[in-house]
Short mmCIF file of C-alpha atoms and ligand atoms in Angstrom, two decimals:
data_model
loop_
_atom_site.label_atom_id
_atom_site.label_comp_id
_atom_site.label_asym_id
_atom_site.label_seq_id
_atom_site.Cartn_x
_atom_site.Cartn_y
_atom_site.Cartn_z
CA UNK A 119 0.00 0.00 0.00
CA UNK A 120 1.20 3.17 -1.12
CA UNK A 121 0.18 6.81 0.56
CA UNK A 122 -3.06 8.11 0.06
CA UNK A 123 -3.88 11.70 -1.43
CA UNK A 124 -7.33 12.89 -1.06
CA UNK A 125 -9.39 15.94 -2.82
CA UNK A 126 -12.12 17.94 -0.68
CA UNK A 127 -15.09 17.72 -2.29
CA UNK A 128 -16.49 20.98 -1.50
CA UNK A 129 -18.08 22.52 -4.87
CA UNK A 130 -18.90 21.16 -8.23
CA UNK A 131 -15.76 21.80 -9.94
CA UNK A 132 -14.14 19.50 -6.98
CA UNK A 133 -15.33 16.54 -8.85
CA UNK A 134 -13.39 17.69 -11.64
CA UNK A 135 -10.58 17.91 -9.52
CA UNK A 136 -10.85 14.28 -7.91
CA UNK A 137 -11.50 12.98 -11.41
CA UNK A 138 -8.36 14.80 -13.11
CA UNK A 139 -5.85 13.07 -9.88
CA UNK A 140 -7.53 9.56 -10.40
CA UNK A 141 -7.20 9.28 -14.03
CA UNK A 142 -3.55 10.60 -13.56
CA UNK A 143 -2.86 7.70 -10.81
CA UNK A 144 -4.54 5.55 -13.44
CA UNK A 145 -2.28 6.00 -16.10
CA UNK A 146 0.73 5.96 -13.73
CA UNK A 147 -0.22 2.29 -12.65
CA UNK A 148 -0.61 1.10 -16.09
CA UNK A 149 -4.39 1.20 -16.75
CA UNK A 150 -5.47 1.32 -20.43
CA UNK A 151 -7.82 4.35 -22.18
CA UNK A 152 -10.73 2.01 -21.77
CA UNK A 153 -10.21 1.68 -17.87
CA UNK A 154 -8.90 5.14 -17.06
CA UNK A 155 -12.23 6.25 -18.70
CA UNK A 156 -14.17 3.64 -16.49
CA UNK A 157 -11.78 4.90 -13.18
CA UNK A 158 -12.74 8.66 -13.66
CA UNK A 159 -16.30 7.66 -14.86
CA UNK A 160 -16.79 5.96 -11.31
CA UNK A 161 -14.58 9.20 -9.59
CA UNK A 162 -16.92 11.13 -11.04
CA UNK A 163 -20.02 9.27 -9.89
CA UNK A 164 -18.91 9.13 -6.41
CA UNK A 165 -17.68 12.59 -5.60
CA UNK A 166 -20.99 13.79 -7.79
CA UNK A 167 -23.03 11.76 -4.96
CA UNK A 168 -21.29 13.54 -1.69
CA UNK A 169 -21.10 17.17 -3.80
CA UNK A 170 -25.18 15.82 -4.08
CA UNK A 171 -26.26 14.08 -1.15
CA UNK A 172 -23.69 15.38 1.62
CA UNK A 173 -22.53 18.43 1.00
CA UNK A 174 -19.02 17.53 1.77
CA UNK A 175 -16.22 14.68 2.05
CA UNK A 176 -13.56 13.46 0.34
CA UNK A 177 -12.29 11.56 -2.18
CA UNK A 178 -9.04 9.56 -1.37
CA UNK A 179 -6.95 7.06 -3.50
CA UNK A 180 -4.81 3.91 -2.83
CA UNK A 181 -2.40 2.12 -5.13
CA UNK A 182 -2.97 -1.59 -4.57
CA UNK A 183 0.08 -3.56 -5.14
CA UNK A 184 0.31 -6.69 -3.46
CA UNK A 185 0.68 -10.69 -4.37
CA UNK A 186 -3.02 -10.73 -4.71
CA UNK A 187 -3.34 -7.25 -6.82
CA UNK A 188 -2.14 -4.28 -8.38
CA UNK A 189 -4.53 -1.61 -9.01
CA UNK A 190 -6.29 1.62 -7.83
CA UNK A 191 -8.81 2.20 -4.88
CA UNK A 192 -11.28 5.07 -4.64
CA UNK A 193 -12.35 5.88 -1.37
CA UNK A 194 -15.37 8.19 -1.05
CA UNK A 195 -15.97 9.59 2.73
CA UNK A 196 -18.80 11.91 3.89
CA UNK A 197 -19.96 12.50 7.25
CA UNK A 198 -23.58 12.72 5.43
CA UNK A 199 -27.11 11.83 6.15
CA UNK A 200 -26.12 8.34 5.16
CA UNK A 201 -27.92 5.71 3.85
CA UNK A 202 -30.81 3.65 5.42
CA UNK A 203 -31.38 0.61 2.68
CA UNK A 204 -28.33 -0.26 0.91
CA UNK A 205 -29.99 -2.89 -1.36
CA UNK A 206 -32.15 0.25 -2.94
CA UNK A 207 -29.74 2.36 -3.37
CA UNK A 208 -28.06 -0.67 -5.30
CA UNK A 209 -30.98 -0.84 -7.46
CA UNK A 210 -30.60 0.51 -11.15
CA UNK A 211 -33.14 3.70 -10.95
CA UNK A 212 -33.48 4.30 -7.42
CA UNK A 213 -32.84 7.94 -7.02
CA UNK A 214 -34.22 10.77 -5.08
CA UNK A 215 -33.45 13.39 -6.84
CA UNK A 216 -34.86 12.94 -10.10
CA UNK A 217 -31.26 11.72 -11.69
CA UNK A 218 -30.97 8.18 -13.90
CA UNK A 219 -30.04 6.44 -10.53
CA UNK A 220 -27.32 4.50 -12.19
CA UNK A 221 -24.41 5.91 -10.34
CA UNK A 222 -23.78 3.29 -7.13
CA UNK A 223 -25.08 -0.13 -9.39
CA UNK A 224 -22.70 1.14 -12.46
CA UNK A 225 -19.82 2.06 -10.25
CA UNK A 226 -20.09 -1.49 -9.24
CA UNK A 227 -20.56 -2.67 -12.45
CA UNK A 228 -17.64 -0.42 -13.92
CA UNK A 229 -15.17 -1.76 -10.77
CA UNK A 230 -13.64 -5.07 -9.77
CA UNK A 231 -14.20 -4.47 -5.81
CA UNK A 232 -16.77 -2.41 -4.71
CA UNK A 233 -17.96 -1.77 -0.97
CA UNK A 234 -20.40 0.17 0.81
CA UNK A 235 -20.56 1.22 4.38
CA UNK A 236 -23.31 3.27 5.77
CA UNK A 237 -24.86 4.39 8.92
CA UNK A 238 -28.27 6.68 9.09
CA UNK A 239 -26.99 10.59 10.67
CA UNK A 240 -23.07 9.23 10.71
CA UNK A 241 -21.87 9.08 6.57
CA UNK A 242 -21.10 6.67 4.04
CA UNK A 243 -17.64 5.32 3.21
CA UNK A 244 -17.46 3.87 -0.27
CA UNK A 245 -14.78 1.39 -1.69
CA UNK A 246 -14.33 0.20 -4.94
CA UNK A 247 -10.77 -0.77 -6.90
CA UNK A 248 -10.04 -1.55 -10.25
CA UNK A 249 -7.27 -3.91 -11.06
CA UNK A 250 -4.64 -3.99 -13.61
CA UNK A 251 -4.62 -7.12 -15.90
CA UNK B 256 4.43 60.06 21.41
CA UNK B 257 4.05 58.75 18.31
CA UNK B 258 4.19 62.07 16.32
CA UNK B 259 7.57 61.81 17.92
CA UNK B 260 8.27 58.03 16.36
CA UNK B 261 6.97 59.40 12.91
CA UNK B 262 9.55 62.10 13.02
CA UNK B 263 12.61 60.15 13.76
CA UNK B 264 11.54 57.76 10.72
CA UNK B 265 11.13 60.14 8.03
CA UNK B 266 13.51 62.52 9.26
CA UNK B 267 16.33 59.75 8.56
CA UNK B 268 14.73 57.84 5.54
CA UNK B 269 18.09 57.80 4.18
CA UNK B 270 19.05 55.21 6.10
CA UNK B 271 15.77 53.38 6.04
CA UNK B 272 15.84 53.09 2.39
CA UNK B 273 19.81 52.00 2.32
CA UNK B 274 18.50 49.23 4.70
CA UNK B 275 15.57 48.46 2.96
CA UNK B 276 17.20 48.46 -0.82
CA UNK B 277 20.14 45.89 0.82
CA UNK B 278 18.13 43.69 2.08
CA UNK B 279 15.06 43.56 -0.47
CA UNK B 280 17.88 43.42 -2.98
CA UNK B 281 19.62 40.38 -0.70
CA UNK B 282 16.18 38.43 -1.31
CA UNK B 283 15.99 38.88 -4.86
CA UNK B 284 18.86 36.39 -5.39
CA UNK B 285 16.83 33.16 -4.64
CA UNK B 286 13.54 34.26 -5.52
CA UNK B 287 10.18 34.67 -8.10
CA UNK B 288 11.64 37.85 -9.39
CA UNK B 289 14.47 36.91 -11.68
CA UNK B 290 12.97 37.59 -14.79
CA UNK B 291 13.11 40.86 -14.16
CA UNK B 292 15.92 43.01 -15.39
CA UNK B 293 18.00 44.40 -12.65
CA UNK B 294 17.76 47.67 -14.25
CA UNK B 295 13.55 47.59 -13.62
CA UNK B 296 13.68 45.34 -10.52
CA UNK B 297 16.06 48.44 -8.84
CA UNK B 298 14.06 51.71 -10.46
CA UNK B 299 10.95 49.80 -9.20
CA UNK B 300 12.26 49.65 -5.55
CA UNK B 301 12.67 52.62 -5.46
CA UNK B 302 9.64 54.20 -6.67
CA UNK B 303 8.32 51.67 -4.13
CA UNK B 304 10.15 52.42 -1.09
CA UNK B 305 9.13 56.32 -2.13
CA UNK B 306 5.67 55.78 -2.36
CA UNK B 307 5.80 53.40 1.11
CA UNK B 308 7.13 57.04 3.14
CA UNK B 309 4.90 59.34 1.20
CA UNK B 310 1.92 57.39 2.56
CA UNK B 311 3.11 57.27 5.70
CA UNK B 312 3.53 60.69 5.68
CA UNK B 313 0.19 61.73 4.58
CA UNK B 314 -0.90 58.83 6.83
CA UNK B 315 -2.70 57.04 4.20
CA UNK B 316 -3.07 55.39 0.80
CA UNK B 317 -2.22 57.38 -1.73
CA UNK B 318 -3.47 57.22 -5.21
CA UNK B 319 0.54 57.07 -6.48
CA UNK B 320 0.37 53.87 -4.46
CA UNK B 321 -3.07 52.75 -5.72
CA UNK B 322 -1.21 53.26 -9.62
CA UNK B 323 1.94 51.54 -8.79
CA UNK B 324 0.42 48.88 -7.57
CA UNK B 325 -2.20 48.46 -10.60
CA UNK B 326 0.59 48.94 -12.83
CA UNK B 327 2.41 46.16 -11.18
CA UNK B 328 -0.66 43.56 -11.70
CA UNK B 329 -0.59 44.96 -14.83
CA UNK B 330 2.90 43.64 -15.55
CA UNK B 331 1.82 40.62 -13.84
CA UNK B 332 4.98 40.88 -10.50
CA UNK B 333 3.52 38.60 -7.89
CA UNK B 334 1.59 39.81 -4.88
CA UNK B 335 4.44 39.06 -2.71
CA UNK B 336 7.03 41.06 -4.26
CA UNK B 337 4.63 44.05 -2.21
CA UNK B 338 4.10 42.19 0.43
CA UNK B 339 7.45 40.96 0.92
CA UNK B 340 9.01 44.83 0.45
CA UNK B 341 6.63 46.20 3.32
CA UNK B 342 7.39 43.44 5.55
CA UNK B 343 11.01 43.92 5.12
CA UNK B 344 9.89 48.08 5.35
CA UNK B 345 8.56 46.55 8.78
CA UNK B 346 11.63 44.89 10.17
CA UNK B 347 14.07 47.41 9.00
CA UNK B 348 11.68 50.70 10.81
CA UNK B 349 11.46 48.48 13.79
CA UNK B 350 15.27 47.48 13.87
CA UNK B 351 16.23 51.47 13.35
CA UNK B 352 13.68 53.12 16.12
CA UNK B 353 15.18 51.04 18.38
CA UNK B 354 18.73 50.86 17.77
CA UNK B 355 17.86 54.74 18.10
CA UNK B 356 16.50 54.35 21.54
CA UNK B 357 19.00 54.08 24.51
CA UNK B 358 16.81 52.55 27.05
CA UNK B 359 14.19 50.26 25.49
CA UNK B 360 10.95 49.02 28.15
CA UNK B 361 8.23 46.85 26.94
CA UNK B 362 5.58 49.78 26.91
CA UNK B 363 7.87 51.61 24.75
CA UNK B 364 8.72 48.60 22.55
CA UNK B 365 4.90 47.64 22.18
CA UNK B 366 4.33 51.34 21.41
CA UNK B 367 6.71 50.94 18.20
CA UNK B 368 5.41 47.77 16.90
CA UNK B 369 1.83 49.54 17.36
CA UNK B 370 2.59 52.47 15.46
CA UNK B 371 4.29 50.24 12.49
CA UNK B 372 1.64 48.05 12.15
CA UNK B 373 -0.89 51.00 11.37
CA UNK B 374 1.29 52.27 9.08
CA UNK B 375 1.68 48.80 7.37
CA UNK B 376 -1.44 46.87 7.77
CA UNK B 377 -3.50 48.91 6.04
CA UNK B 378 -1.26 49.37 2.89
CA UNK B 379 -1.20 45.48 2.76
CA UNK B 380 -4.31 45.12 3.11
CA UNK B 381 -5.36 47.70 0.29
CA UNK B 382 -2.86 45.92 -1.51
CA UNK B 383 -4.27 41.99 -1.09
CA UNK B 384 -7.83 43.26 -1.92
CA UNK B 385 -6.76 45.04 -5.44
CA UNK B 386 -4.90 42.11 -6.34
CA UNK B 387 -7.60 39.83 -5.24
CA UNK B 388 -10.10 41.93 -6.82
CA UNK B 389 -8.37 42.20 -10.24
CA UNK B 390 -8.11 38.05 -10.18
CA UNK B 391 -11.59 37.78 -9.39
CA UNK B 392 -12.23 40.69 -12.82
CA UNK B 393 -10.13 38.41 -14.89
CA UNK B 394 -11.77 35.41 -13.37
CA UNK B 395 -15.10 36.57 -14.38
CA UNK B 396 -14.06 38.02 -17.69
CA UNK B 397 -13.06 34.35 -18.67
CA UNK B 398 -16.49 32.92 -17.05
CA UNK B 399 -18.38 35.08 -19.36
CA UNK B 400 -15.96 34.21 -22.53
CA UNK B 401 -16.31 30.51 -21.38
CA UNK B 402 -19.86 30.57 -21.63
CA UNK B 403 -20.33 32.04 -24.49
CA UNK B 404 -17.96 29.14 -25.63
CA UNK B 405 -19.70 26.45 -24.16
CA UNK B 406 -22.57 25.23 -26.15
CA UNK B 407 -22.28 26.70 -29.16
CA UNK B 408 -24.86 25.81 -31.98
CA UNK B 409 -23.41 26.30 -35.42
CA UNK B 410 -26.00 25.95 -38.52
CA UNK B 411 -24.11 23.71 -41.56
CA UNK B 412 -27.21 24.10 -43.83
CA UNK B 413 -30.53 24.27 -44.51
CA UNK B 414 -32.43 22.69 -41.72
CA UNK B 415 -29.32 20.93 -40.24
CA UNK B 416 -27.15 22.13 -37.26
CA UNK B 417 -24.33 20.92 -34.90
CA UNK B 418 -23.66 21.17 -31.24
CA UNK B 419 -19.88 20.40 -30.59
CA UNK B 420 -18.98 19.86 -27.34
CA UNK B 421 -15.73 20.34 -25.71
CA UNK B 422 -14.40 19.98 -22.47
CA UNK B 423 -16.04 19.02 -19.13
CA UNK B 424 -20.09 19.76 -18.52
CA UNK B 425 -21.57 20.82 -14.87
CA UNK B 426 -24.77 21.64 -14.28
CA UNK B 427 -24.47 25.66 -15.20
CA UNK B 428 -23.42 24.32 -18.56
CA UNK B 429 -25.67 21.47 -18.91
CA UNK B 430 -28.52 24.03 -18.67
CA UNK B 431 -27.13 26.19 -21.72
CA UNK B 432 -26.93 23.57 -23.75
CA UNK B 433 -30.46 22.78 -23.45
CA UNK B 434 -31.48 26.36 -23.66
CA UNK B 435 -28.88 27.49 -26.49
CA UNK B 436 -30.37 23.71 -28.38
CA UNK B 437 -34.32 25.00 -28.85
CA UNK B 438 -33.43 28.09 -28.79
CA UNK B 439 -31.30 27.38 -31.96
CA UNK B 440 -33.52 24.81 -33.38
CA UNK B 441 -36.60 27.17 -33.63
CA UNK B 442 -34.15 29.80 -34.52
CA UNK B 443 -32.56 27.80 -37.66
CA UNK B 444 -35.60 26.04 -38.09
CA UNK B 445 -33.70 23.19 -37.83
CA UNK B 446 -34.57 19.56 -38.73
CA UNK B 447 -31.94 17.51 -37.62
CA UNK B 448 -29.76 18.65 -34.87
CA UNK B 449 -26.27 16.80 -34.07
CA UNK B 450 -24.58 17.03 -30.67
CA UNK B 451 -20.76 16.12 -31.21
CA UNK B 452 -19.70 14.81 -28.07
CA UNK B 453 -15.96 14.33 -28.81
CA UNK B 454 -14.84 16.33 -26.70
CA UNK B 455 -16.09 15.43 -23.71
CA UNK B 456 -13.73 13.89 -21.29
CA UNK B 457 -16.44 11.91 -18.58
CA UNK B 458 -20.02 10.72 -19.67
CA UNK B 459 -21.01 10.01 -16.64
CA UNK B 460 -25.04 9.87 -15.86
CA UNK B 461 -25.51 13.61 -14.71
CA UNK B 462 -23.96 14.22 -18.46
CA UNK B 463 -25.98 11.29 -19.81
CA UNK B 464 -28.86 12.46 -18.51
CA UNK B 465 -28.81 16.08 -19.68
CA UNK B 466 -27.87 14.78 -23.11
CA UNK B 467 -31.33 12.36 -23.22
CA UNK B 468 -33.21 15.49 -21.40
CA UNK B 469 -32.05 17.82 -24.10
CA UNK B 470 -32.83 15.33 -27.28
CA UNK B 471 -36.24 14.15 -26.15
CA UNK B 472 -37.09 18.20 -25.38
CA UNK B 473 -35.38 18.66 -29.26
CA UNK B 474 -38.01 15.96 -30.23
CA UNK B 475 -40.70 17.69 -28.53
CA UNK B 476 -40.27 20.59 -31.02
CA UNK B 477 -40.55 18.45 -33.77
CA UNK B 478 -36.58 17.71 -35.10
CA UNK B 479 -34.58 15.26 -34.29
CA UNK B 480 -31.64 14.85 -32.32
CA UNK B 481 -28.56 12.67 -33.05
CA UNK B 482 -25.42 11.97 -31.16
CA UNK B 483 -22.29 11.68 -32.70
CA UNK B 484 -18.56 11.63 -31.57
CA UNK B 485 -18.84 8.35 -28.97
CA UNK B 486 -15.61 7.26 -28.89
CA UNK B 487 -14.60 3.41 -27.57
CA UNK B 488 -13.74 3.92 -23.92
CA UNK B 489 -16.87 6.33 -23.30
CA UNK B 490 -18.87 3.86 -25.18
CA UNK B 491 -18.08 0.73 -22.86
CA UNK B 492 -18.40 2.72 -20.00
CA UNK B 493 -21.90 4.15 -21.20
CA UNK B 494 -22.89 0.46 -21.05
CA UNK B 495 -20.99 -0.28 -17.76
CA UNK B 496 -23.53 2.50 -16.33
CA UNK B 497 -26.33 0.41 -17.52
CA UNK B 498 -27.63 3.64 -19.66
CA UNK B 499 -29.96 2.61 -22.49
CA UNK B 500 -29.69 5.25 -25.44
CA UNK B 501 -31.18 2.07 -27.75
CA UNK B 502 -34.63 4.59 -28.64
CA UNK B 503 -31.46 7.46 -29.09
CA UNK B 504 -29.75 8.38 -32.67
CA UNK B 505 -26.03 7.67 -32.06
CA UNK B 506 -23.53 7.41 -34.98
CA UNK B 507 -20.00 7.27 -33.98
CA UNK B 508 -18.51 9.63 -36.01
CA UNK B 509 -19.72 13.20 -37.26
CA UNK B 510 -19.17 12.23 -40.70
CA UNK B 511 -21.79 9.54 -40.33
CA UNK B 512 -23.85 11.28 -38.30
CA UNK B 513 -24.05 14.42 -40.99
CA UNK B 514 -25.11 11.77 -43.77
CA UNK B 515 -27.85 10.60 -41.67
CA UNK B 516 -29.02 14.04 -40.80
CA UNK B 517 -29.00 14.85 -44.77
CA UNK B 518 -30.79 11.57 -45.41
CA UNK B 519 -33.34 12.58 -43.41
CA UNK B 520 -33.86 15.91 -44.78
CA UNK B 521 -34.09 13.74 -47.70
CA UNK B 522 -30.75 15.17 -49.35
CA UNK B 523 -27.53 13.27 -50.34
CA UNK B 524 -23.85 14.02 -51.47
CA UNK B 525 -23.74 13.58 -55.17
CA UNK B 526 -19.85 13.73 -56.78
CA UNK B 527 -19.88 16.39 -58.97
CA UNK B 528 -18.64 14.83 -62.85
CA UNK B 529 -16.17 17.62 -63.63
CA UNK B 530 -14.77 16.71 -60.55
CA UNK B 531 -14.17 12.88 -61.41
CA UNK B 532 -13.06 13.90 -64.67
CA UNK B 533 -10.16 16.03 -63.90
CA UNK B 534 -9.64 12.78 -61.69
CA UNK B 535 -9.27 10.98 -64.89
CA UNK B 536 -7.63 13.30 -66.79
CA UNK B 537 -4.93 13.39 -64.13
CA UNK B 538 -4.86 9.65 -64.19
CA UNK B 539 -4.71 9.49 -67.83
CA UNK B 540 -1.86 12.10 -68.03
CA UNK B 541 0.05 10.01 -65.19
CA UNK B 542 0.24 6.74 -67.30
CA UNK B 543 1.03 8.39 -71.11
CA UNK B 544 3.95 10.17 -69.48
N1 LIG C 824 -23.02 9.72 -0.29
C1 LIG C 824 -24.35 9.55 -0.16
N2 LIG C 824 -24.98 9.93 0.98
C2 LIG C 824 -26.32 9.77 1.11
N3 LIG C 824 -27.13 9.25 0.16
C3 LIG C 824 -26.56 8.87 -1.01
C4 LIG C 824 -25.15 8.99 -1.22
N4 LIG C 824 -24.88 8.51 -2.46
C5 LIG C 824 -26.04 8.11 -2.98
N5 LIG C 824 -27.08 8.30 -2.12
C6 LIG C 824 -28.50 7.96 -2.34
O1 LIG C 824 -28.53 6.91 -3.30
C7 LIG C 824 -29.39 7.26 -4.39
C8 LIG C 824 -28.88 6.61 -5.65
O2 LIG C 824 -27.63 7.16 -6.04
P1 LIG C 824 -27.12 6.99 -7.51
O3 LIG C 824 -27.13 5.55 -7.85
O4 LIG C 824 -25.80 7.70 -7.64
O5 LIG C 824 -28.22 7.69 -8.41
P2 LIG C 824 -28.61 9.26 -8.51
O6 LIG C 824 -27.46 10.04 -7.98
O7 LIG C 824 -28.85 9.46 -9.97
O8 LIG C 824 -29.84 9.46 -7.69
C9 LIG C 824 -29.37 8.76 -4.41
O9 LIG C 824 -30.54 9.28 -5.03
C10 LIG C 824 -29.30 9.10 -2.93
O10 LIG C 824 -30.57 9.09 -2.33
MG1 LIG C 825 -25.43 9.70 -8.39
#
């Protein structure tokens, strides 16, 4: 495990921001177009959900290289409202606020790892890592 | 009390400056200013330290000051080259008053780091706010050129006109390019409309879903929308996302997309003969010789 830079995800153009040091960690690690494209599409989904949903967090990164994997974690952190029924928010076209509600399921589908922790009036802490093949 | 401070400083700005030139001249060496001729970088200091005791003569900002300084963000010298030169101003006052006094006591001591700072503070902070205000001009100057950039519709021909889009889309922008789209379509009276995506770094599902919101409003009005200018990696990761544009025009390239739109207002490229027969004529003339 490598050291982990974060962006604040504060305003909108944050997610640009988070999106602009993932792909750039991507293409250090070796990830091809197709991924880095899938990488800052899933950046973009998850800092879009805090700027959204929370206000505020973070979004942090982690180089994976171990005898298992090499790759690239996101981790998305807001001390938010959080989230009371995972399995819906999982759900292709749950959303309440009138958006596709394809972010969480196709960050999951876009990733190799994804993981969600949430409690109700704490935040949510989101996982997910792509690995290099 | 402090009349009596005031005196002593302007009554021997000679030295003052001397200090001030040697040592603002000491921290050139290393720093931002190099660029700068030596021939400017001294005239400036000058003019600088000048201005720094006529406002603190006239107690005050002076309008000299308020033009060196524009002039200076003008030339584009960093805000710290200022603020740098009146903290130095700072140490070097503070070092001479009191080398000057015999006896120094803490009253007396506090008294001259009082009087400096109100000389000081509110030149630097004058200073801070016209540079900060003349970023934030600039910064809204490019906002406005930006959005006059960012969704523009340009009308090929009759009845058929393209969107290109370049660069990343937020909301603000999202919104224009629905707005500038039927405004332009009634506008051109346009048939087919193409939205050239190219350019577009992410397509994530905010962007995806502006782009359906904006076609099926363009259907609405009666024309139709198409996308063109997928390319691979955002295609895969469209259908990662689990977005359906199957009831959506797509065509991957422009090209394609442009002899679709003409199809559709029932048009098509014809090769011109002349053309093909220069063609020939060139071909002939390239095997006789
Ligand atoms: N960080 C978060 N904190 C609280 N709720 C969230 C967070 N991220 C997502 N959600 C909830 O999950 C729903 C689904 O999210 P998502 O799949 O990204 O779709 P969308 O953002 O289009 O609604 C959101 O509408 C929101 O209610
Ligand atoms: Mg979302």
């Amino acid at each position: 495990m490598d050291f982990k830079p974060c962006v604040n995800i504060r305003k909108e153009w944050d997610i640009v921001g988070a999106r602009q040091l993932g792909r750039e960690k991507a293409k250090e690690i070796g990830f091809g177009t197709v991924d880095q494209a899938r990488i800052a599409t899933a950046i973009s989904e998850l800092a879009r959900n805090i700027y959204l949903y929370a206000g505020t967090g973070k979004i942090c990164f982690e180089i994976v290289d171990d005898f298992e994997h090499k790759g690239l974690q996101i981790i998305a952190v807001d001390e938010g409202p959080g989230i009371r029924d995972i399995s819906q928010v999982m759900e292709d076209g749950y959303t309440t606020s009138g958006g596709l509600g394809a972010g969480l399921p196709g960050v999951k589908r876009l990733m190799d790892h994804f993981d969600i922790i949430s409690e109700v009036g704490e935040g949510t802490e989101i996982r997910a890592s792509k690995w290099v093949r | 009390m402090n009349k009596r401070l005031e005196e002593i400083v302007v009554e021997n700005s000679d030295v003052i400056i001397k200090h001030w030139l040697e040592q603002v001249s000491e921290k050139r060496k290393s720093d931002y200013t190099s660029a700068i001729s030596d021939e400017l970088f001294r005239s400036t200091n000058r003019e600088f330290i000048n201005l720094i005791f006529s406002s603190v003569d006239k107690q005050g900002f002076t309008t000299e000051l308020d033009d060196f300084s524009e002039r200076l963000i003008n030339l584009g010298w960093p805000l710290s080259y200022l603020t740098d030169g009146l903290q130095t101003f700072r140490r070097v006052t503070i070092d001479f008053i009191l080398s000057q006094s015999e006896k120094i006591d803490s009253d007396r001591f506090s008294d001259v780091l009082d009087m400096v700072d109100k000389w000081i503070d509110p030149i630097i902070n004058r200073l801070v706010n016209e540079y900060s205000g003349s970023w934030e001009h600039t910064v809204s100057l490019q906002r406005v050129a930006l959005q006059e950039l960012s969704a523009p519709l340009i009308p090929v021909m009759k009845n058929i006109t393209i969107m290109p889009l370049i660069g990343t889309i937020d909301t603000e922008r999202a919104k224009l390019i629905m707005e500038n789209l039927l405004d332009g379509v009634i506008k051109h009276n346009s048939e087919v409309v193409l939205i050239d995506i190219t350019g577009v770094p992410v397509v994530d599902t905010m962007v995806a879903h502006h782009i359906i919101q904006a076609s099926e409003a363009v259907r609405l009005i009666g024309s139709t929308c198409i996308l063109v200018g997928i390319r691979p990696e955002i295609a895969q990761t469209i259908v990662n996302l689990g977005i359906d544009l199957g009831k959506f025009p797509t065509k991957s390239s422009l090209r394609k997309g442009f002899e679709t739109a003409l199809e559709l207002t029932d048009r098509k490229i014809v090769h011109s003969k002349e053309k093909d027969q220069t063609i020939e004529n060139l071909l002939d003339s390239l095997d006789k010789g």
